[in-house]
XYZ file of C-alpha atoms in Angstrom:
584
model
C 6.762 58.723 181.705
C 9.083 59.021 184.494
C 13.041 59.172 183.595
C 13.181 55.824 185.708
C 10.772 54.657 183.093
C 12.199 55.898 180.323
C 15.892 54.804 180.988
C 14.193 51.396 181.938
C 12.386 50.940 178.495
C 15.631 52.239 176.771
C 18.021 49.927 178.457
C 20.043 47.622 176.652
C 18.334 44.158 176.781
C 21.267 42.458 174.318
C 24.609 43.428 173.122
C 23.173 44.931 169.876
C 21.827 47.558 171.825
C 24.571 48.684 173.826
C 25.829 52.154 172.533
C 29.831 53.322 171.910
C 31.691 49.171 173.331
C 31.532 47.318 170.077
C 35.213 46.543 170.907
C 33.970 45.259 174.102
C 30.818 43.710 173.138
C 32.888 41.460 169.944
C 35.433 40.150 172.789
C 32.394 39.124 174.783
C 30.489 37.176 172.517
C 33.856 35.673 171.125
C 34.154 34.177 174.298
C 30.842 32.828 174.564
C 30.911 31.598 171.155
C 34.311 29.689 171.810
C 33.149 28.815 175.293
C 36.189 30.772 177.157
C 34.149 32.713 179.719
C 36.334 33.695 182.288
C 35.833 32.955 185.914
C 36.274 37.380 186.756
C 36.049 40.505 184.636
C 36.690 44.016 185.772
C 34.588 46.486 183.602
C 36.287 50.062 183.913
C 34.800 53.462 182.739
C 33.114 57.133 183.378
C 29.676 56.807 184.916
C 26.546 55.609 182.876
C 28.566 53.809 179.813
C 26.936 50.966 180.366
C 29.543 48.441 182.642
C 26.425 47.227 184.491
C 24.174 47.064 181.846
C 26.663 44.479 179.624
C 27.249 42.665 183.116
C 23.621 41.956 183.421
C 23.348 41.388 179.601
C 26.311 38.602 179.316
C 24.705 36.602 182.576
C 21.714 36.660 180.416
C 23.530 35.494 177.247
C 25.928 32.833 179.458
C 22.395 31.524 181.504
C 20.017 31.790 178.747
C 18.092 28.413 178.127
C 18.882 28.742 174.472
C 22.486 29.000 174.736
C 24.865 29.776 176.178
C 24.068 32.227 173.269
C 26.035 35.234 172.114
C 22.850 37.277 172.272
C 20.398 36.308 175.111
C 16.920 35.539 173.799
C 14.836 37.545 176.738
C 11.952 35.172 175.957
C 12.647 32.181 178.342
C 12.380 31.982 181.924
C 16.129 32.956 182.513
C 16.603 35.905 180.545
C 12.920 37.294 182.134
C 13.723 36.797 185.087
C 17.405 38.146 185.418
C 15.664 41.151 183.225
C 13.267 41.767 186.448
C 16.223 40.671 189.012
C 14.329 37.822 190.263
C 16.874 34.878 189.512
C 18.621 34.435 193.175
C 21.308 33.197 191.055
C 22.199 36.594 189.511
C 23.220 39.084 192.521
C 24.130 42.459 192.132
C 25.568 43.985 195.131
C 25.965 47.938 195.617
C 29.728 48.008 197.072
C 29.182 51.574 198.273
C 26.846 50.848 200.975
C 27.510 47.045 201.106
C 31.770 47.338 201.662
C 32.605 45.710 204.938
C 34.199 41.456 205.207
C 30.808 40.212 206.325
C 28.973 40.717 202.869
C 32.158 39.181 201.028
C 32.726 36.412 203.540
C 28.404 35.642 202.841
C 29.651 35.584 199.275
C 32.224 33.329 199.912
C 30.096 31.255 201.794
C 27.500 30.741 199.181
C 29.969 30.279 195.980
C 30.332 26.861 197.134
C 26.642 25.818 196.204
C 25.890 24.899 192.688
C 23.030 27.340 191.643
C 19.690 26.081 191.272
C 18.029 28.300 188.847
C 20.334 28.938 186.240
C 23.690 27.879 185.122
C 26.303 29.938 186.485
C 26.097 31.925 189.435
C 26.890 35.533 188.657
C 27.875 38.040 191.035
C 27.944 41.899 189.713
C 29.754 43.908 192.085
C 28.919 47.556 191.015
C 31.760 50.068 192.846
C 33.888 48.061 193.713
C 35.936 50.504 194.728
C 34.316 51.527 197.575
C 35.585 47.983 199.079
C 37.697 47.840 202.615
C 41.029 46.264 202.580
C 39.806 43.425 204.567
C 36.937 42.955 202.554
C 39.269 42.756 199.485
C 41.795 40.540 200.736
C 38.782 38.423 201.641
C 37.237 38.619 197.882
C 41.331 37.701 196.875
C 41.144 34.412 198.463
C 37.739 33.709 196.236
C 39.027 34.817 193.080
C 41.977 32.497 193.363
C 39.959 29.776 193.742
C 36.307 30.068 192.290
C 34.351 26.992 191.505
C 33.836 26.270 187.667
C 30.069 27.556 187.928
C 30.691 30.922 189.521
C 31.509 34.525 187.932
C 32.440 37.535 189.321
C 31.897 40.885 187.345
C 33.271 44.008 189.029
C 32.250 47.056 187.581
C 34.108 50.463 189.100
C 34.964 53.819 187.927
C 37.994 54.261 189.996
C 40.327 51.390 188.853
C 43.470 52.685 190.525
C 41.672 52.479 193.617
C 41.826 48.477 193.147
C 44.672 46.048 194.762
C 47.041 45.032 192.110
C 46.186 41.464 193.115
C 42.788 41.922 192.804
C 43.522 43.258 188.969
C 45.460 40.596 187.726
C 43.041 38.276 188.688
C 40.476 39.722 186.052
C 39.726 40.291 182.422
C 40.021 44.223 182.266
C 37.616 46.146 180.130
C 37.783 50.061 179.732
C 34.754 51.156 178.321
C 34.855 54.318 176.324
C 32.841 57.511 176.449
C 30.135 57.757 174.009
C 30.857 59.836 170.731
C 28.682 62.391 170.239
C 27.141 61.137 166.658
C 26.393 58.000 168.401
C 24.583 59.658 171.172
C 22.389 62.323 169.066
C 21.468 58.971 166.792
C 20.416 57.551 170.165
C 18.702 60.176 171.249
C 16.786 60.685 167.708
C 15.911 57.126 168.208
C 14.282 57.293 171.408
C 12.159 60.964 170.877
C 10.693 58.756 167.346
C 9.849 56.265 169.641
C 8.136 58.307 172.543
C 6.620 60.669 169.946
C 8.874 63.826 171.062
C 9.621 66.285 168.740
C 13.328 67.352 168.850
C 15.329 69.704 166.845
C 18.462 68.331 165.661
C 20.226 71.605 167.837
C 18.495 70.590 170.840
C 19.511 66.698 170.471
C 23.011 67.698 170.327
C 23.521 69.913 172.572
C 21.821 67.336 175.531
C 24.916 64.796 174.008
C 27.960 66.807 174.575
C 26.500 67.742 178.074
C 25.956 64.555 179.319
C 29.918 64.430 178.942
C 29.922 61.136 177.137
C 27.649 59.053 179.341
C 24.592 57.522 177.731
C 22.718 57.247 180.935
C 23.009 61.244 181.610
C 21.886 61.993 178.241
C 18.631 60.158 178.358
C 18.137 62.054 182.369
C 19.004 65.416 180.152
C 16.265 64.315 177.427
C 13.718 63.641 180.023
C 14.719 66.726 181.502
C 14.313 68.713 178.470
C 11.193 67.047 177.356
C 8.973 67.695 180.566
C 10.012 71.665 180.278
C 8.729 72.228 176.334
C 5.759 70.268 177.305
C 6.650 67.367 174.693
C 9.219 68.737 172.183
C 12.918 69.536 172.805
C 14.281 73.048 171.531
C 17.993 73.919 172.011
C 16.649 77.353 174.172
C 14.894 74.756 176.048
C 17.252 72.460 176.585
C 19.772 75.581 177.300
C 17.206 76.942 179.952
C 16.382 73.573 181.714
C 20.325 72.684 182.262
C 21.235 75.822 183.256
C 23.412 76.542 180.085
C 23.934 80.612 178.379
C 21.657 81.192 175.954
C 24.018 82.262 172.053
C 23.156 85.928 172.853
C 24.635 85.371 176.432
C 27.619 83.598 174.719
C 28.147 86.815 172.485
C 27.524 89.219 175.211
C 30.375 87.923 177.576
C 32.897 87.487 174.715
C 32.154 90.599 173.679
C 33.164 92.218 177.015
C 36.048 90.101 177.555
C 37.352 90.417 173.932
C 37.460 94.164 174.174
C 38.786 93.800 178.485
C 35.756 95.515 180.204
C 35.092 94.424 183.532
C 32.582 96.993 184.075
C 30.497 95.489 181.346
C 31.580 91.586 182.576
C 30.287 92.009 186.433
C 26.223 93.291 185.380
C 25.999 89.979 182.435
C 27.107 87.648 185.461
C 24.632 89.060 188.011
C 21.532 88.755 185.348
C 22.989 85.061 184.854
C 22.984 84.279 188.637
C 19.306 86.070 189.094
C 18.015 83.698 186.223
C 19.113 80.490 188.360
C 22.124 79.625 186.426
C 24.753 77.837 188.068
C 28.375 79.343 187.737
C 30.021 76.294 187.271
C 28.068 75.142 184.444
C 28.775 78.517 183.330
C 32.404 78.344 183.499
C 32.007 75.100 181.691
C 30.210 76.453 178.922
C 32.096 78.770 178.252
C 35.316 76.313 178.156
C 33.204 74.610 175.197
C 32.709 77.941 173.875
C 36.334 79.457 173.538
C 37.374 75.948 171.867
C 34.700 76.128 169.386
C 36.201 79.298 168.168
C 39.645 78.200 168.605
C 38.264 74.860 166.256
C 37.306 77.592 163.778
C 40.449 79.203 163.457
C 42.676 76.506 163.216
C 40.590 73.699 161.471
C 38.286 76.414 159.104
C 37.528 73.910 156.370
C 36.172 71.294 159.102
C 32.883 71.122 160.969
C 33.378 72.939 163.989
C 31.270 72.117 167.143
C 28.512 75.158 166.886
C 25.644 73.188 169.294
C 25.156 76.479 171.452
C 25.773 78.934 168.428
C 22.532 79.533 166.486
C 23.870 82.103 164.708
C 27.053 80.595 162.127
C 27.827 84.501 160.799
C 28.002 86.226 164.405
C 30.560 82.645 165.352
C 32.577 83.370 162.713
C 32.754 87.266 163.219
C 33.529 86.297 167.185
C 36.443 83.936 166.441
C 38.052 86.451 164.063
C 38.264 89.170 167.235
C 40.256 86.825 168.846
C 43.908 85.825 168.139
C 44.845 81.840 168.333
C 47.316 82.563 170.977
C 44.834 84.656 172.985
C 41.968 81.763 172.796
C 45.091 78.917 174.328
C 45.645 81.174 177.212
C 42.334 82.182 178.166
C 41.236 78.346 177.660
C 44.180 77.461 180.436
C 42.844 79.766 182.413
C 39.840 79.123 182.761
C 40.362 75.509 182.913
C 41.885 75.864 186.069
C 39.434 78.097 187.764
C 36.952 75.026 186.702
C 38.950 73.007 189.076
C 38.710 76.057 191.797
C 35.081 76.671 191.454
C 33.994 73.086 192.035
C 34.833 73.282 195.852
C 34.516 76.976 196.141
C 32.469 78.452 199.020
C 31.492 81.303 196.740
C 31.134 79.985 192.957
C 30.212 83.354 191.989
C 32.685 85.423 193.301
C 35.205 82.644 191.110
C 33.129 83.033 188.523
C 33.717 87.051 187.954
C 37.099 86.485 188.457
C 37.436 83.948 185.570
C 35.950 86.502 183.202
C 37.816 89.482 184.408
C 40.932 87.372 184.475
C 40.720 86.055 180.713
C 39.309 89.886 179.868
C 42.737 90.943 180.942
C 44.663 88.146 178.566
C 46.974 90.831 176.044
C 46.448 89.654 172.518
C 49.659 89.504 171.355
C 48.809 88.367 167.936
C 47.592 91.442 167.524
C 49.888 93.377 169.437
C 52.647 92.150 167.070
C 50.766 93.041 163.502
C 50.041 96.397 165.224
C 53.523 96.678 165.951
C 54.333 94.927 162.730
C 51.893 97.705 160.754
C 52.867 101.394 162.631
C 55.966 100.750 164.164
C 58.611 99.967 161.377
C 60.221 103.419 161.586
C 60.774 102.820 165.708
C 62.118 99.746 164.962
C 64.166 100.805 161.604
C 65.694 103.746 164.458
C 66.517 101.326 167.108
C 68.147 99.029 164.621
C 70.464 102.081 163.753
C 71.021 103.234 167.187
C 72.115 99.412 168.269
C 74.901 99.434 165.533
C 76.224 102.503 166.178
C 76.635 101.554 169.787
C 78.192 98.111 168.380
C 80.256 100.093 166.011
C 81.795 102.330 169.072
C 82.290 99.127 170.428
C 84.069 97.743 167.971
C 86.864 100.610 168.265
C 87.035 100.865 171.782
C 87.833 97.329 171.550
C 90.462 97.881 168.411
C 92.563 100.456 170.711
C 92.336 97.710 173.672
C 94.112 95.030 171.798
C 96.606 98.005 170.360
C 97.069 98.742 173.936
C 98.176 95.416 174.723
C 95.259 93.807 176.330
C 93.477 90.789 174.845
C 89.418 90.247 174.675
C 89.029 86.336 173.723
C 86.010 84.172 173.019
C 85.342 81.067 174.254
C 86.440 78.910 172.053
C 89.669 80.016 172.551
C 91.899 79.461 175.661
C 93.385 82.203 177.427
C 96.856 82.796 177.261
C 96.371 84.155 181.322
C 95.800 80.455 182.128
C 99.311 79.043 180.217
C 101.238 81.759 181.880
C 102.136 83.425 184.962
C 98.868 85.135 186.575
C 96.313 82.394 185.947
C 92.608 83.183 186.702
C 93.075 86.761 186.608
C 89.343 88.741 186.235
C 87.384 85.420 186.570
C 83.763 87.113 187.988
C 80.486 85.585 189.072
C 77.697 84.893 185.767
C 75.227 87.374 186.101
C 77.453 90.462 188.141
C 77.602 93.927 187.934
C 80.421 94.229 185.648
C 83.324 94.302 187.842
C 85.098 90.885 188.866
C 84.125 89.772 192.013
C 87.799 88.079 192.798
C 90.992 87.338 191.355
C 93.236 84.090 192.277
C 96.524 83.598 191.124
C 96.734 80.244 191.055
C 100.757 79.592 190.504
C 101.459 79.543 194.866
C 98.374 77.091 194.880
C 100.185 74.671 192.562
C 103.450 74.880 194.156
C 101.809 73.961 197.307
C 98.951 71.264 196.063
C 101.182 68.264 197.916
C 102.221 70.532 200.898
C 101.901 69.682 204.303
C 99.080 71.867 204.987
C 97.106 70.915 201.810
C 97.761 66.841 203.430
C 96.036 68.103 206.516
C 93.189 70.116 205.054
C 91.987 67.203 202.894
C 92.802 64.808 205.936
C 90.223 66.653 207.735
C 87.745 67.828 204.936
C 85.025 65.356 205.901
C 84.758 67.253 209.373
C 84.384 70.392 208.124
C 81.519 69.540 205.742
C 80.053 67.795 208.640
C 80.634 71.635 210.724
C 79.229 73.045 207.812
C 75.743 70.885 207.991
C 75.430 71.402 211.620
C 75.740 74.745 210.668
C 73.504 75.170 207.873
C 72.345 72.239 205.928
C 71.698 74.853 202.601
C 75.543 75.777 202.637
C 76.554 72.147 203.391
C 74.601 71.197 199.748
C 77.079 73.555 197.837
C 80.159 72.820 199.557
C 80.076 69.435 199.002
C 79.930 69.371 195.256
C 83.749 71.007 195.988
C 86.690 69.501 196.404
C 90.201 71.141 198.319
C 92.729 70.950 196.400
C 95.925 73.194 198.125
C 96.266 75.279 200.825
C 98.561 78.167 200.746
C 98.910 81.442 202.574
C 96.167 80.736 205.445
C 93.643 79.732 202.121
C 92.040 76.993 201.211
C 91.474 76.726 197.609
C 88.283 74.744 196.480
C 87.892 73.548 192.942
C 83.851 73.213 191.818
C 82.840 71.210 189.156
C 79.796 73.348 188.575
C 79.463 76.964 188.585
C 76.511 77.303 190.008
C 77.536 75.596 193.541
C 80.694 77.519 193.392
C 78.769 80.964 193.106
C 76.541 80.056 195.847
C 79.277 78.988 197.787
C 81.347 82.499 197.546
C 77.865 84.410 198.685
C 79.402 86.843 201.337
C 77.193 85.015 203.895
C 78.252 81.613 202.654
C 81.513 82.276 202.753
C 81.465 84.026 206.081
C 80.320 80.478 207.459
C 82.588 78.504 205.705
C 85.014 80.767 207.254
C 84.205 80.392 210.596
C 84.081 76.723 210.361
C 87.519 76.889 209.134
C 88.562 78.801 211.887
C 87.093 76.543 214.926
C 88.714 73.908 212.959
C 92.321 74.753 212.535
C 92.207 77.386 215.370
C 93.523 80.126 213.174
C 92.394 81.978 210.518
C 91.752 80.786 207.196
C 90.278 82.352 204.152
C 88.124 80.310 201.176
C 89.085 80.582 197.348
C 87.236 78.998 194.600
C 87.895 77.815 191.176
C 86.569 75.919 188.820
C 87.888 72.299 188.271
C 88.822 73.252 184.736
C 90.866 75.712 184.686
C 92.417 74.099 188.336
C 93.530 71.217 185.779
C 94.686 73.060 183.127
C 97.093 75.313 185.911
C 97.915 72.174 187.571
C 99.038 70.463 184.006
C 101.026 73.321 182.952
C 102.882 73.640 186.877
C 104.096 76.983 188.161
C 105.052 79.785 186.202
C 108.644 81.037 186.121
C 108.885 84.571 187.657
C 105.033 85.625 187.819
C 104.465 89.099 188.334
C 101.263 90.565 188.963
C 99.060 91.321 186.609
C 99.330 94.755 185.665
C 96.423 97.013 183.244
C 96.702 100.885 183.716
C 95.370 103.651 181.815
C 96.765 107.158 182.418
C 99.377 105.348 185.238
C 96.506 104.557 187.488
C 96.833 101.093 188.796
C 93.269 98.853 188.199
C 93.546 97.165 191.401
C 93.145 100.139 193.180
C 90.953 102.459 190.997
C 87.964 102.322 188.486
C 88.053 100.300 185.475
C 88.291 102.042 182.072
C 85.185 102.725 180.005
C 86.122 100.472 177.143
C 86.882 97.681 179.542
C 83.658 98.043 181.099
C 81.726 97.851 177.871
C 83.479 94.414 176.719
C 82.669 92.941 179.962
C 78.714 94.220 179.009
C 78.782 93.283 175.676
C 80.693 89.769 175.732
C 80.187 89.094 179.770
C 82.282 88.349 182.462
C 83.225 84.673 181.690
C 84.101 85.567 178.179
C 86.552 88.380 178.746
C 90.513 87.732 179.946
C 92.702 90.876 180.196
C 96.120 90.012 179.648
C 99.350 92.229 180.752
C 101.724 91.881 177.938
């Protein structure tokens, strides 16, 4: 028996039959029982779940001289002859190679008759997808209006390919893939019936290929059938679909478990000379890694062992591998699947897959290694860390003795009450020393002066300079705002820190610069602050008789030498933004 003839005598003839829709097939037959049929339905799902099978089974059940009946009878002439697609009333059109506005504007032209064999017209529109936009807005204008004896059933895979208007017009029904217990039953049901003999192995391993689709797994069965001569094995039904055999299974995780490529490349080449395809490969072996990582984390449950023969061996192979190793190499591999699919060499993706995921560390293991042999290393690094914390900790003792302040954040600094605010403010993330210091008292004096009037008069033009200039720079600058101008410098005040770092970027700031210079025709430098501590000097107003900010140790001015040690090792300890040095 051909698979044609198989699938054909396996078909579902009423809603019984159908396989995996019950929620589908209950809403149905409510509606025929209540006599609510609607006028259009949209049937949604993966391939060969059986949308145009219930299509053709409700126009039997709505047409069906006994009824309308919510099971069709397939006895009278109605439900025969829709069964052998004679009824001129039923029409099921292929939208794929029947798309274009003259096959929809025939349809529309022939709603209008009353049928003359049956009771409602039915038209089954299988892709519907595959549909041009004329052709749609053409179907629109039917489904707005159908007469009371017509129905349209439109059956597509692609549903987001569909007009919105076109959707709303329609009952929606997602069909569901098939379980895999409600497959293998099918399957059992159909071998008892043809006189196969199947092993229970084989039977399930055909379901969770056919990837939830009933109408693949009776192809696979055929498949499998015609290749053990009458009986299904699971090594047959591995061999005939191109699967890995359990010994190939434990030979490649073997390889990759313990990262040898050299052992990796010679399995793949025997694969490819035996005809197997290195995407179903790849897939496999998906299926495979998740069966173990099923087995680690859900040991008490049934884990999915249809390709594993041998239950000992799958356990000892799952404990080699650490949880966190089997996520990662299951990511990995999941996205070469999506590489290999359009791949001019599959096999070439293929070895790298494997040598890839061979490469995956197992840090699981690394850490209960580390965990096991290194607690002396890690008892001496523990002691060597506090001693350095410890030195710390006086350097730090004979800095506040000395009169200079280290502060947290939760406190404010006294630098920004007094006379020298922002004093050693540097960039997150530098090298230790401060990148600039602004006193911040002439700013204040001069935040209503003349010049700051004119440089926030004419701000908008220089961020406009700036964008001709370089749109990048332009996207900082403008989260700033001037707030004086003093001494041939602007002062800026950012509200994030971020902008204001890119912003002072020795090439940034050489544009800014230059844009202030073709502006005002002088001149002018760029400072930057944060909006902050801008407010909280602007609150508090100038400071009476500032000095500068002094720190020396052995009588050697900072600004103009190196910092000291124990300054340097606050600033790396606490960072930059958490450190103020006062002069007291």
């Amino acid at each position: 028996m051909s698979h044609i003839a198989l699938y054909r005598a396996w078909r579902p003839q009423t809603f019984r039959d159908m396989v995996g829709q019950q929620h589908i097939i209950q809403t149905l037959q409510n509606a025929i029982r209540e006599q609510r049929v609607s006028h259009a339905y949209l049937f949604n799902g993966p391939r060969g779940t059986g949308k145009t099978t219930t299509a053709k089974v409700l126009a039997k059940a709505i047409n069906c001289e006994r009824g309308p009946a919510i099971e069709p009878c397939n006895e009278c002439d109605a439900c025969k002859g829709i069964t052998a697609g004679t009824v001129m009333d039923v029409v099921e059109i292929d939208a794929a190679s029947n798309r274009g506005i003259d096959e929809i504007r025939d349809i529309r032209e022939k709603v209008r008759y009353a049928p003359s064999e049956v009771r409602f017209k039915v038209y089954i529109i299988d892709e519907v997808h595959m549909l041009t936009t004329e052709a749609f807005n053409a179907l629109l204008k039917t489904l707005e209006e159908p007469p009371g004896h017509v129905i349209f059933i439109l059956a597509t895979t692609e549903p987001h390919k569909l007009p919105a208007t076109i959707i709303s017009r329609c009952q929606r029904f997602d069909f569901r893939q098939v379980s895999l217990p409600e497959q293998t039953e099918r399957l059992r049901q159909i071998c008892e019936a043809e006189g196969i003999e199947a092993q229970a192995d084989g039977l399930a391993y055909i379901a969770r290929l056919s990837d939830g689709g009933m109408r693949d797994a009776i192809s696979l069965l055929e498949q499998s059938a015609a290749f053990g001569g009458g009986s299904i094995t699971l090594d047959g039904a591995v061999e005939v679909t191109g699967g890995l055999a359990a010994e190939q299974f434990g030979q490649l995780a073997d390889a990759i478990q313990a990262g040898n490529a050299a052992m990796i490349l010679p399995i793949v080449e025997n694969l490819m000379q035996a005809g197997k395809s290195p995407d179903k490969c790849l897939e496999n072996l998906v299926y495979y890694f998740r069966d173990l990582l099923v087995l680690k984390l859900a040991p008490g449950g049934r884990a999915s062992t249809e390709r594993i023969v041998d239950p000992e061996r799958y356990q000892a192979t799952a404990e080699a591998f650490s949880t966190e190793r089997l996520f990662r190499m299951i990511d990995i591999l999941n996205q070469y699947q999506n590489e290999i699919r359009h791949a001019a060499l599959p096999q070439t993706i293929f070895e790298v897959a494997l040598m890839k995921v061979s490469t995956v560390p197992d840090n699981g293991a690394e850490r209960a290694t580390s965990q096991a042999s290194g607690s002396a290393a890690g008892s001496e690094e523990v002691t060597r860390l506090q001693q350095r914390i410890d030195s710390l900790e006086r350097k730090l003792t004979e800095l506040a003795k000395s009169g200079v302040r280290v502060e947290g954040a939760s406190g404010a600094p006294e630098a920004s009450k007094g006379g020298n605010r922002g004093a050693f403010r540097g960039a997150a993330g530098g090298g230790g020393l401060p990148r600039s210091t602004v006193k911040l008292d002439p700013y204040v004096a001069a935040a209503e002066s003349q010049a700051t009037v004119q440089v926030r008069n004419r701000w908008g033009e220089i961020l406009q300079r700036v964008k001709d200039a370089r749109i990048t720079v332009h996207a900082w600058l403008v989260d700033g705002e001037p707030v004086a101008a003093a001494d041939n410098t602007v002062l800026v005040a950012f509200k994030n820190t971020m902008h204001r770092e890119t912003t002072e970027k020795p090439a940034n700031r050489e544009l800014i610069e230059r844009v202030f210079h073709d502006t005002f025709g002088r001149p002018v430098h760029l400072a930057t602050v944060m909006v902050k501590d801008w407010q909280a000097a602007f609150d508090t107003g100038p400071a009476k008789e500032a000095e500068p900010l002094q720190m020396q140790q052995q009588d050697e001015p900072v600004s103009g030498g190196k910092q000291p040690e124990w300054v340097e090792e606050a600033v790396k300890l606490f960072g930059e933004e958490l450190v103020v040095v006062e002069d007291k």
